[in-house]
mmCIF file with all atom_site columns, C-alpha atoms in Angstrom:
data_model
loop_
_atom_site.group_PDB
_atom_site.id
_atom_site.type_symbol
_atom_site.label_atom_id
_atom_site.label_alt_id
_atom_site.label_comp_id
_atom_site.label_asym_id
_atom_site.label_entity_id
_atom_site.label_seq_id
_atom_site.pdbx_PDB_ins_code
_atom_site.Cartn_x
_atom_site.Cartn_y
_atom_site.Cartn_z
_atom_site.occupancy
_atom_site.B_iso_or_equiv
_atom_site.pdbx_formal_charge
_atom_site.auth_seq_id
_atom_site.auth_comp_id
_atom_site.auth_asym_id
_atom_site.auth_atom_id
_atom_site.pdbx_PDB_model_num
ATOM 1   C CA . MET X 1 1   ? -164.795 92.803  -171.929 1.00 33.00 ? 1   MET X CA 1
ATOM 2   C CA . SER X 1 2   ? -163.450 90.257  -175.009 1.00 34.00 ? 2   SER X CA 1
ATOM 3   C CA . VAL X 1 3   ? -160.004 89.423  -175.097 1.00 36.00 ? 3   VAL X CA 1
ATOM 4   C CA . ALA X 1 4   ? -159.898 90.658  -178.644 1.00 36.00 ? 4   ALA X CA 1
ATOM 5   C CA . GLU X 1 5   ? -160.621 94.232  -177.659 1.00 47.00 ? 5   GLU X CA 1
ATOM 6   C CA . PRO X 1 6   ? -157.859 95.539  -176.450 1.00 49.00 ? 6   PRO X CA 1
ATOM 7   C CA . ASP X 1 7   ? -155.995 94.378  -179.750 1.00 80.00 ? 7   ASP X CA 1
ATOM 8   C CA . GLN X 1 8   ? -159.163 96.188  -181.719 1.00 80.00 ? 8   GLN X CA 1
ATOM 9   C CA . ASP X 1 9   ? -158.370 99.171  -179.706 1.00 92.00 ? 9   ASP X CA 1
ATOM 10  C CA . PHE X 1 10  ? -155.072 99.258  -180.913 1.00 94.00 ? 10  PHE X CA 1
ATOM 11  C CA . GLU X 1 11  ? -155.627 98.624  -184.718 1.00 94.00 ? 11  GLU X CA 1
ATOM 12  C CA . GLN X 1 12  ? -157.963 101.442 -184.481 1.00 95.00 ? 12  GLN X CA 1
ATOM 13  C CA . LEU X 1 13  ? -155.253 103.691 -182.581 1.00 96.00 ? 13  LEU X CA 1
ATOM 14  C CA . LEU X 1 14  ? -152.908 102.422 -185.405 1.00 97.00 ? 14  LEU X CA 1
ATOM 15  C CA . GLU X 1 15  ? -156.064 103.199 -188.428 1.00 97.00 ? 15  GLU X CA 1
ATOM 16  C CA . ALA X 1 16  ? -155.592 106.596 -186.835 1.00 97.00 ? 16  ALA X CA 1
ATOM 17  C CA . MET X 1 17  ? -152.027 106.897 -187.080 1.00 98.00 ? 17  MET X CA 1
ATOM 18  C CA . LYS X 1 18  ? -152.159 105.974 -190.987 1.00 97.00 ? 18  LYS X CA 1
ATOM 19  C CA . LYS X 1 19  ? -154.502 108.391 -191.702 1.00 98.00 ? 19  LYS X CA 1
ATOM 20  C CA . ALA X 1 20  ? -152.955 111.490 -190.364 1.00 98.00 ? 20  ALA X CA 1
ATOM 21  C CA . ALA X 1 21  ? -149.480 110.923 -191.046 1.00 98.00 ? 21  ALA X CA 1
ATOM 22  C CA . GLY X 1 22  ? -151.368 110.203 -194.463 1.00 98.00 ? 22  GLY X CA 1
ATOM 23  C CA . ALA X 1 23  ? -153.158 114.135 -194.633 1.00 98.00 ? 23  ALA X CA 1
ATOM 24  C CA . LEU X 1 24  ? -150.299 115.552 -193.153 1.00 98.00 ? 24  LEU X CA 1
ATOM 25  C CA . ARG X 1 25  ? -147.096 114.068 -195.564 1.00 98.00 ? 25  ARG X CA 1
ATOM 26  C CA . GLU X 1 26  ? -149.857 115.141 -198.452 1.00 98.00 ? 26  GLU X CA 1
ATOM 27  C CA . ALA X 1 27  ? -150.096 118.334 -197.027 1.00 98.00 ? 27  ALA X CA 1
ATOM 28  C CA . GLY X 1 28  ? -146.514 118.819 -197.003 1.00 98.00 ? 28  GLY X CA 1
ATOM 29  C CA . VAL X 1 29  ? -146.844 118.813 -193.174 1.00 98.00 ? 29  VAL X CA 1
ATOM 30  C CA . PRO X 1 30  ? -143.257 117.537 -191.336 1.00 98.00 ? 30  PRO X CA 1
ATOM 31  C CA . PHE X 1 31  ? -143.965 115.861 -188.466 1.00 98.00 ? 31  PHE X CA 1
ATOM 32  C CA . LEU X 1 32  ? -142.284 112.827 -186.283 1.00 98.00 ? 32  LEU X CA 1
ATOM 33  C CA . LEU X 1 33  ? -143.815 109.938 -184.284 1.00 98.00 ? 33  LEU X CA 1
ATOM 34  C CA . GLY X 1 34  ? -143.623 110.281 -180.692 1.00 98.00 ? 34  GLY X CA 1
ATOM 35  C CA . GLY X 1 35  ? -144.709 109.093 -177.991 1.00 96.00 ? 35  GLY X CA 1
ATOM 36  C CA . GLY X 1 36  ? -145.809 105.384 -177.145 1.00 95.00 ? 36  GLY X CA 1
ATOM 37  C CA . LEU X 1 37  ? -145.888 104.296 -181.047 1.00 97.00 ? 37  LEU X CA 1
ATOM 38  C CA . ALA X 1 38  ? -142.456 105.899 -181.367 1.00 98.00 ? 38  ALA X CA 1
ATOM 39  C CA . CYS X 1 39  ? -141.703 103.165 -179.028 1.00 97.00 ? 39  CYS X CA 1
ATOM 40  C CA . TRP X 1 40  ? -143.740 100.635 -180.270 1.00 97.00 ? 40  TRP X CA 1
ATOM 41  C CA . ALA X 1 41  ? -142.478 101.248 -183.650 1.00 97.00 ? 41  ALA X CA 1
ATOM 42  C CA . ARG X 1 42  ? -139.007 100.063 -182.675 1.00 97.00 ? 42  ARG X CA 1
ATOM 43  C CA . GLY X 1 43  ? -139.653 96.785  -180.263 1.00 96.00 ? 43  GLY X CA 1
ATOM 44  C CA . ALA X 1 44  ? -141.856 98.234  -176.948 1.00 96.00 ? 44  ALA X CA 1
ATOM 45  C CA . PRO X 1 45  ? -145.423 96.842  -176.163 1.00 94.00 ? 45  PRO X CA 1
ATOM 46  C CA . LYS X 1 46  ? -148.157 98.187  -177.858 1.00 93.00 ? 46  LYS X CA 1
ATOM 47  C CA . THR X 1 47  ? -150.065 101.322 -176.282 1.00 86.00 ? 47  THR X CA 1
ATOM 48  C CA . GLU X 1 48  ? -153.485 102.373 -175.958 1.00 79.00 ? 48  GLU X CA 1
ATOM 49  C CA . HIS X 1 49  ? -153.332 105.683 -175.039 1.00 85.00 ? 49  HIS X CA 1
ATOM 50  C CA . ASP X 1 50  ? -152.562 108.173 -178.202 1.00 95.00 ? 50  ASP X CA 1
ATOM 51  C CA . VAL X 1 51  ? -151.443 108.919 -180.969 1.00 98.00 ? 51  VAL X CA 1
ATOM 52  C CA . ASP X 1 52  ? -148.718 111.445 -180.426 1.00 98.00 ? 52  ASP X CA 1
ATOM 53  C CA . PHE X 1 53  ? -146.684 113.585 -183.521 1.00 98.00 ? 53  PHE X CA 1
ATOM 54  C CA . LEU X 1 54  ? -144.148 115.748 -182.847 1.00 98.00 ? 54  LEU X CA 1
ATOM 55  C CA . VAL X 1 55  ? -144.665 119.401 -185.789 1.00 98.00 ? 55  VAL X CA 1
ATOM 56  C CA . ARG X 1 56  ? -142.600 122.771 -185.357 1.00 98.00 ? 56  ARG X CA 1
ATOM 57  C CA . PRO X 1 57  ? -144.364 125.429 -183.547 1.00 98.00 ? 57  PRO X CA 1
ATOM 58  C CA . GLU X 1 58  ? -144.547 127.311 -186.723 1.00 98.00 ? 58  GLU X CA 1
ATOM 59  C CA . ASP X 1 59  ? -146.699 123.878 -188.792 1.00 98.00 ? 59  ASP X CA 1
ATOM 60  C CA . ALA X 1 60  ? -148.824 123.067 -185.746 1.00 98.00 ? 60  ALA X CA 1
ATOM 61  C CA . GLU X 1 61  ? -152.229 124.895 -186.695 1.00 98.00 ? 61  GLU X CA 1
ATOM 62  C CA . ARG X 1 62  ? -151.764 124.039 -189.978 1.00 98.00 ? 62  ARG X CA 1
ATOM 63  C CA . ALA X 1 63  ? -151.224 120.631 -189.480 1.00 98.00 ? 63  ALA X CA 1
ATOM 64  C CA . GLN X 1 64  ? -154.416 120.663 -186.941 1.00 98.00 ? 64  GLN X CA 1
ATOM 65  C CA . GLN X 1 65  ? -156.277 122.313 -189.914 1.00 98.00 ? 65  GLN X CA 1
ATOM 66  C CA . VAL X 1 66  ? -155.480 119.555 -192.039 1.00 98.00 ? 66  VAL X CA 1
ATOM 67  C CA . LEU X 1 67  ? -156.679 117.173 -189.909 1.00 98.00 ? 67  LEU X CA 1
ATOM 68  C CA . ALA X 1 68  ? -159.823 119.056 -189.749 1.00 98.00 ? 68  ALA X CA 1
ATOM 69  C CA . GLU X 1 69  ? -159.781 118.324 -193.185 1.00 98.00 ? 69  GLU X CA 1
ATOM 70  C CA . THR X 1 70  ? -160.135 115.339 -193.256 1.00 98.00 ? 70  THR X CA 1
ATOM 71  C CA . GLY X 1 71  ? -162.902 114.847 -190.864 1.00 98.00 ? 71  GLY X CA 1
ATOM 72  C CA . MET X 1 72  ? -161.476 114.602 -187.819 1.00 98.00 ? 72  MET X CA 1
ATOM 73  C CA . ARG X 1 73  ? -163.000 116.613 -184.625 1.00 98.00 ? 73  ARG X CA 1
ATOM 74  C CA . THR X 1 74  ? -160.500 119.189 -183.024 1.00 98.00 ? 74  THR X CA 1
ATOM 75  C CA . GLU X 1 75  ? -159.567 120.528 -180.172 1.00 97.00 ? 75  GLU X CA 1
ATOM 76  C CA . LYS X 1 76  ? -157.583 123.656 -179.206 1.00 96.00 ? 76  LYS X CA 1
ATOM 77  C CA . PRO X 1 77  ? -156.914 123.008 -174.940 1.00 96.00 ? 77  PRO X CA 1
ATOM 78  C CA . PRO X 1 78  ? -155.870 125.068 -172.386 1.00 95.00 ? 78  PRO X CA 1
ATOM 79  C CA . GLU X 1 79  ? -152.620 123.644 -172.154 1.00 91.00 ? 79  GLU X CA 1
ATOM 80  C CA . GLY X 1 80  ? -149.820 125.738 -174.594 1.00 93.00 ? 80  GLY X CA 1
ATOM 81  C CA . TRP X 1 81  ? -148.116 123.066 -176.077 1.00 97.00 ? 81  TRP X CA 1
ATOM 82  C CA . LEU X 1 82  ? -149.953 121.079 -178.287 1.00 98.00 ? 82  LEU X CA 1
ATOM 83  C CA . LEU X 1 83  ? -153.154 121.184 -180.040 1.00 98.00 ? 83  LEU X CA 1
ATOM 84  C CA . LYS X 1 84  ? -155.063 118.046 -180.745 1.00 98.00 ? 84  LYS X CA 1
ATOM 85  C CA . ALA X 1 85  ? -157.662 115.858 -183.330 1.00 98.00 ? 85  ALA X CA 1
ATOM 86  C CA . TYR X 1 86  ? -159.792 113.204 -182.647 1.00 98.00 ? 86  TYR X CA 1
ATOM 87  C CA . GLU X 1 87  ? -160.430 110.623 -185.000 1.00 97.00 ? 87  GLU X CA 1
ATOM 88  C CA . GLY X 1 88  ? -163.678 108.773 -183.468 1.00 95.00 ? 88  GLY X CA 1
ATOM 89  C CA . ASP X 1 89  ? -162.370 107.965 -180.464 1.00 94.00 ? 89  ASP X CA 1
ATOM 90  C CA . VAL X 1 90  ? -158.432 107.814 -180.766 1.00 96.00 ? 90  VAL X CA 1
ATOM 91  C CA . LEU X 1 91  ? -156.578 111.050 -179.933 1.00 97.00 ? 91  LEU X CA 1
ATOM 92  C CA . ILE X 1 92  ? -154.071 112.265 -182.071 1.00 98.00 ? 92  ILE X CA 1
ATOM 93  C CA . ASP X 1 93  ? -151.477 114.838 -180.019 1.00 98.00 ? 93  ASP X CA 1
ATOM 94  C CA . LEU X 1 94  ? -150.007 117.774 -182.733 1.00 98.00 ? 94  LEU X CA 1
ATOM 95  C CA . ILE X 1 95  ? -147.348 118.241 -179.958 1.00 98.00 ? 95  ILE X CA 1
ATOM 96  C CA . PHE X 1 96  ? -145.558 121.546 -180.813 1.00 98.00 ? 96  PHE X CA 1
ATOM 97  C CA . ASP X 1 97  ? -142.997 122.612 -177.553 1.00 98.00 ? 97  ASP X CA 1
ATOM 98  C CA . PRO X 1 98  ? -143.064 119.039 -175.414 1.00 96.00 ? 98  PRO X CA 1
ATOM 99  C CA . GLN X 1 99  ? -141.067 119.106 -172.108 1.00 92.00 ? 99  GLN X CA 1
ATOM 100 C CA . GLY X 1 100 ? -137.260 119.614 -172.849 1.00 91.00 ? 100 GLY X CA 1
ATOM 101 C CA . GLY X 1 101 ? -138.082 122.822 -175.402 1.00 94.00 ? 101 GLY X CA 1
ATOM 102 C CA . PRO X 1 102 ? -139.875 123.620 -178.823 1.00 97.00 ? 102 PRO X CA 1
ATOM 103 C CA . VAL X 1 103 ? -139.593 121.170 -181.368 1.00 98.00 ? 103 VAL X CA 1
ATOM 104 C CA . ASP X 1 104 ? -137.274 121.776 -183.978 1.00 98.00 ? 104 ASP X CA 1
ATOM 105 C CA . ASP X 1 105 ? -134.504 120.641 -186.599 1.00 98.00 ? 105 ASP X CA 1
ATOM 106 C CA . ALA X 1 106 ? -132.151 119.076 -184.356 1.00 97.00 ? 106 ALA X CA 1
ATOM 107 C CA . MET X 1 107 ? -135.329 116.556 -183.664 1.00 98.00 ? 107 MET X CA 1
ATOM 108 C CA . PHE X 1 108 ? -135.703 115.943 -187.113 1.00 98.00 ? 108 PHE X CA 1
ATOM 109 C CA . GLU X 1 109 ? -132.418 115.361 -187.772 1.00 98.00 ? 109 GLU X CA 1
ATOM 110 C CA . ARG X 1 110 ? -132.595 112.599 -185.043 1.00 98.00 ? 110 ARG X CA 1
ATOM 111 C CA . ALA X 1 111 ? -134.885 110.580 -185.832 1.00 98.00 ? 111 ALA X CA 1
ATOM 112 C CA . ASP X 1 112 ? -134.747 107.355 -188.221 1.00 97.00 ? 112 ASP X CA 1
ATOM 113 C CA . GLU X 1 113 ? -137.391 106.920 -190.856 1.00 98.00 ? 113 GLU X CA 1
ATOM 114 C CA . LEU X 1 114 ? -139.420 103.192 -190.007 1.00 98.00 ? 114 LEU X CA 1
ATOM 115 C CA . GLU X 1 115 ? -141.747 101.300 -191.189 1.00 96.00 ? 115 GLU X CA 1
ATOM 116 C CA . VAL X 1 116 ? -144.695 101.641 -188.925 1.00 96.00 ? 116 VAL X CA 1
ATOM 117 C CA . TYR X 1 117 ? -147.625 99.437  -190.004 1.00 95.00 ? 117 TYR X CA 1
ATOM 118 C CA . ALA X 1 118 ? -147.180 99.632  -193.525 1.00 94.00 ? 118 ALA X CA 1
ATOM 119 C CA . THR X 1 119 ? -145.922 103.032 -193.743 1.00 95.00 ? 119 THR X CA 1
ATOM 120 C CA . ARG X 1 120 ? -142.724 104.477 -193.514 1.00 96.00 ? 120 ARG X CA 1
ATOM 121 C CA . LEU X 1 121 ? -142.708 107.246 -191.062 1.00 98.00 ? 121 LEU X CA 1
ATOM 122 C CA . GLU X 1 122 ? -140.215 109.675 -189.193 1.00 98.00 ? 122 GLU X CA 1
ATOM 123 C CA . VAL X 1 123 ? -139.860 108.227 -185.749 1.00 98.00 ? 123 VAL X CA 1
ATOM 124 C CA . SER X 1 124 ? -138.234 110.469 -183.293 1.00 98.00 ? 124 SER X CA 1
ATOM 125 C CA . ALA X 1 125 ? -135.656 109.287 -181.234 1.00 98.00 ? 125 ALA X CA 1
ATOM 126 C CA . LEU X 1 126 ? -136.182 107.311 -178.116 1.00 98.00 ? 126 LEU X CA 1
ATOM 127 C CA . GLU X 1 127 ? -133.841 109.583 -176.301 1.00 98.00 ? 127 GLU X CA 1
ATOM 128 C CA . ASP X 1 128 ? -135.702 112.449 -177.423 1.00 97.00 ? 128 ASP X CA 1
ATOM 129 C CA . VAL X 1 129 ? -138.894 110.503 -176.145 1.00 97.00 ? 129 VAL X CA 1
ATOM 130 C CA . LEU X 1 130 ? -137.831 109.316 -172.989 1.00 97.00 ? 130 LEU X CA 1
ATOM 131 C CA . THR X 1 131 ? -136.011 112.993 -171.908 1.00 97.00 ? 131 THR X CA 1
ATOM 132 C CA . GLN X 1 132 ? -139.864 114.125 -172.766 1.00 97.00 ? 132 GLN X CA 1
ATOM 133 C CA . LYS X 1 133 ? -141.648 111.578 -170.898 1.00 96.00 ? 133 LYS X CA 1
ATOM 134 C CA . LEU X 1 134 ? -139.170 112.229 -167.959 1.00 97.00 ? 134 LEU X CA 1
ATOM 135 C CA . LEU X 1 135 ? -139.495 115.435 -167.796 1.00 97.00 ? 135 LEU X CA 1
ATOM 136 C CA . ALA X 1 136 ? -143.328 115.606 -168.040 1.00 95.00 ? 136 ALA X CA 1
ATOM 137 C CA . LEU X 1 137 ? -143.082 113.787 -164.428 1.00 96.00 ? 137 LEU X CA 1
ATOM 138 C CA . SER X 1 138 ? -144.177 115.615 -161.758 1.00 94.00 ? 138 SER X CA 1
ATOM 139 C CA . GLU X 1 139 ? -145.255 115.684 -158.119 1.00 94.00 ? 139 GLU X CA 1
ATOM 140 C CA . GLN X 1 140 ? -149.398 115.501 -159.796 1.00 93.00 ? 140 GLN X CA 1
ATOM 141 C CA . GLN X 1 141 ? -147.971 113.153 -162.267 1.00 90.00 ? 141 GLN X CA 1
ATOM 142 C CA . PRO X 1 142 ? -145.303 110.965 -160.858 1.00 92.00 ? 142 PRO X CA 1
ATOM 143 C CA . ASP X 1 143 ? -146.455 107.992 -162.676 1.00 94.00 ? 143 ASP X CA 1
ATOM 144 C CA . TYR X 1 144 ? -142.651 105.910 -163.934 1.00 96.00 ? 144 TYR X CA 1
ATOM 145 C CA . ALA X 1 145 ? -145.214 102.916 -165.775 1.00 94.00 ? 145 ALA X CA 1
ATOM 146 C CA . SER X 1 146 ? -144.348 103.761 -169.017 1.00 93.00 ? 146 SER X CA 1
ATOM 147 C CA . VAL X 1 147 ? -141.128 104.926 -168.676 1.00 96.00 ? 147 VAL X CA 1
ATOM 148 C CA . LEU X 1 148 ? -139.777 101.986 -166.601 1.00 96.00 ? 148 LEU X CA 1
ATOM 149 C CA . GLU X 1 149 ? -141.377 100.085 -169.195 1.00 95.00 ? 149 GLU X CA 1
ATOM 150 C CA . ILE X 1 150 ? -139.678 101.433 -172.694 1.00 96.00 ? 150 ILE X CA 1
ATOM 151 C CA . ALA X 1 151 ? -136.608 101.033 -170.334 1.00 97.00 ? 151 ALA X CA 1
ATOM 152 C CA . ARG X 1 152 ? -137.243 96.966  -170.163 1.00 97.00 ? 152 ARG X CA 1
ATOM 153 C CA . ALA X 1 153 ? -138.110 96.877  -173.762 1.00 97.00 ? 153 ALA X CA 1
ATOM 154 C CA . LEU X 1 154 ? -135.701 99.172  -175.300 1.00 97.00 ? 154 LEU X CA 1
ATOM 155 C CA . ARG X 1 155 ? -132.586 99.413  -172.704 1.00 97.00 ? 155 ARG X CA 1
ATOM 156 C CA . GLU X 1 156 ? -130.205 98.195  -175.673 1.00 97.00 ? 156 GLU X CA 1
ATOM 157 C CA . GLN X 1 157 ? -131.276 100.835 -178.139 1.00 97.00 ? 157 GLN X CA 1
ATOM 158 C CA . VAL X 1 158 ? -130.970 104.410 -175.476 1.00 98.00 ? 158 VAL X CA 1
ATOM 159 C CA . ASP X 1 159 ? -128.108 106.607 -175.150 1.00 97.00 ? 159 ASP X CA 1
ATOM 160 C CA . TRP X 1 160 ? -128.558 106.919 -171.499 1.00 98.00 ? 160 TRP X CA 1
ATOM 161 C CA . ASP X 1 161 ? -125.638 109.668 -171.190 1.00 97.00 ? 161 ASP X CA 1
ATOM 162 C CA . GLN X 1 162 ? -127.300 111.703 -173.378 1.00 97.00 ? 162 GLN X CA 1
ATOM 163 C CA . VAL X 1 163 ? -130.832 111.382 -171.518 1.00 97.00 ? 163 VAL X CA 1
ATOM 164 C CA . ARG X 1 164 ? -129.041 111.245 -168.067 1.00 97.00 ? 164 ARG X CA 1
ATOM 165 C CA . GLU X 1 165 ? -127.638 114.789 -169.235 1.00 97.00 ? 165 GLU X CA 1
ATOM 166 C CA . ARG X 1 166 ? -130.605 115.873 -171.176 1.00 97.00 ? 166 ARG X CA 1
ATOM 167 C CA . THR X 1 167 ? -132.509 115.215 -167.574 1.00 98.00 ? 167 THR X CA 1
ATOM 168 C CA . GLU X 1 168 ? -130.355 116.269 -164.552 1.00 97.00 ? 168 GLU X CA 1
ATOM 169 C CA . GLU X 1 169 ? -132.217 119.236 -163.311 1.00 96.00 ? 169 GLU X CA 1
ATOM 170 C CA . SER X 1 170 ? -134.712 116.923 -162.881 1.00 97.00 ? 170 SER X CA 1
ATOM 171 C CA . PRO X 1 171 ? -135.506 115.093 -159.253 1.00 97.00 ? 171 PRO X CA 1
ATOM 172 C CA . PHE X 1 172 ? -137.953 112.687 -160.349 1.00 97.00 ? 172 PHE X CA 1
ATOM 173 C CA . ALA X 1 173 ? -135.566 111.767 -163.842 1.00 97.00 ? 173 ALA X CA 1
ATOM 174 C CA . LYS X 1 174 ? -132.991 111.390 -160.774 1.00 97.00 ? 174 LYS X CA 1
ATOM 175 C CA . GLY X 1 175 ? -135.190 108.851 -159.371 1.00 96.00 ? 175 GLY X CA 1
ATOM 176 C CA . TYR X 1 176 ? -135.614 106.888 -162.644 1.00 97.00 ? 176 TYR X CA 1
ATOM 177 C CA . PHE X 1 177 ? -132.072 106.593 -162.895 1.00 97.00 ? 177 PHE X CA 1
ATOM 178 C CA . THR X 1 178 ? -131.917 105.295 -159.031 1.00 96.00 ? 178 THR X CA 1
ATOM 179 C CA . LEU X 1 179 ? -134.394 102.560 -160.355 1.00 96.00 ? 179 LEU X CA 1
ATOM 180 C CA . LEU X 1 180 ? -133.595 102.419 -163.374 1.00 97.00 ? 180 LEU X CA 1
ATOM 181 C CA . ASP X 1 181 ? -129.434 100.799 -161.542 1.00 95.00 ? 181 ASP X CA 1
ATOM 182 C CA . GLU X 1 182 ? -131.503 99.347  -158.431 1.00 95.00 ? 182 GLU X CA 1
ATOM 183 C CA . LEU X 1 183 ? -133.529 97.335  -160.692 1.00 95.00 ? 183 LEU X CA 1
ATOM 184 C CA . GLU X 1 184 ? -130.378 96.057  -162.471 1.00 95.00 ? 184 GLU X CA 1
ATOM 185 C CA . ILE X 1 185 ? -132.490 97.464  -165.911 1.00 95.00 ? 185 ILE X CA 1
ATOM 186 C CA . VAL X 1 186 ? -129.423 99.680  -166.302 1.00 92.00 ? 186 VAL X CA 1
ATOM 187 C CA . ARG X 1 187 ? -126.558 100.615 -164.738 1.00 78.00 ? 187 ARG X CA 1
ATOM 188 C CA . ARG X 1 188 ? -124.672 103.344 -164.533 1.00 75.00 ? 188 ARG X CA 1
#
């Protein structure tokens, strides 16, 4: 594996994001950039996982159809909270009912318009990204790596009290905040 490959993979991820965003915008489907790319847009390290777009539940199937019309391969997974599209090997998740509740107007109101890879996009609030990621942690998936990386990179940009309040029922979120305190990343 050469050193250039991860950058090439990230470039492909950004190109897929740009293509999908353009198609959704042109079709009038409202969406937010979420997940790791929403964090990267604010200064976090690169993500090489996938592209996450948040859409309202009533727009999810139309969003997937729009992406299919651009030539993307689509898939309806058994999980009932997202739809998928693929631009080559790049996965684009159309998330409509993430952990913490369905995508709604309030989520759109909390978003910021940012320039991402030379494209103006509505980008999910960091508090929404972190809430969704923390509530997705489980006994089967107790991986704190991405949420610790976000905290280290973007700690000054996050309303931590809001994230604590929105995740207070999760034992994994409680563990996360203990880690943040003990590692002196974010102090209560």
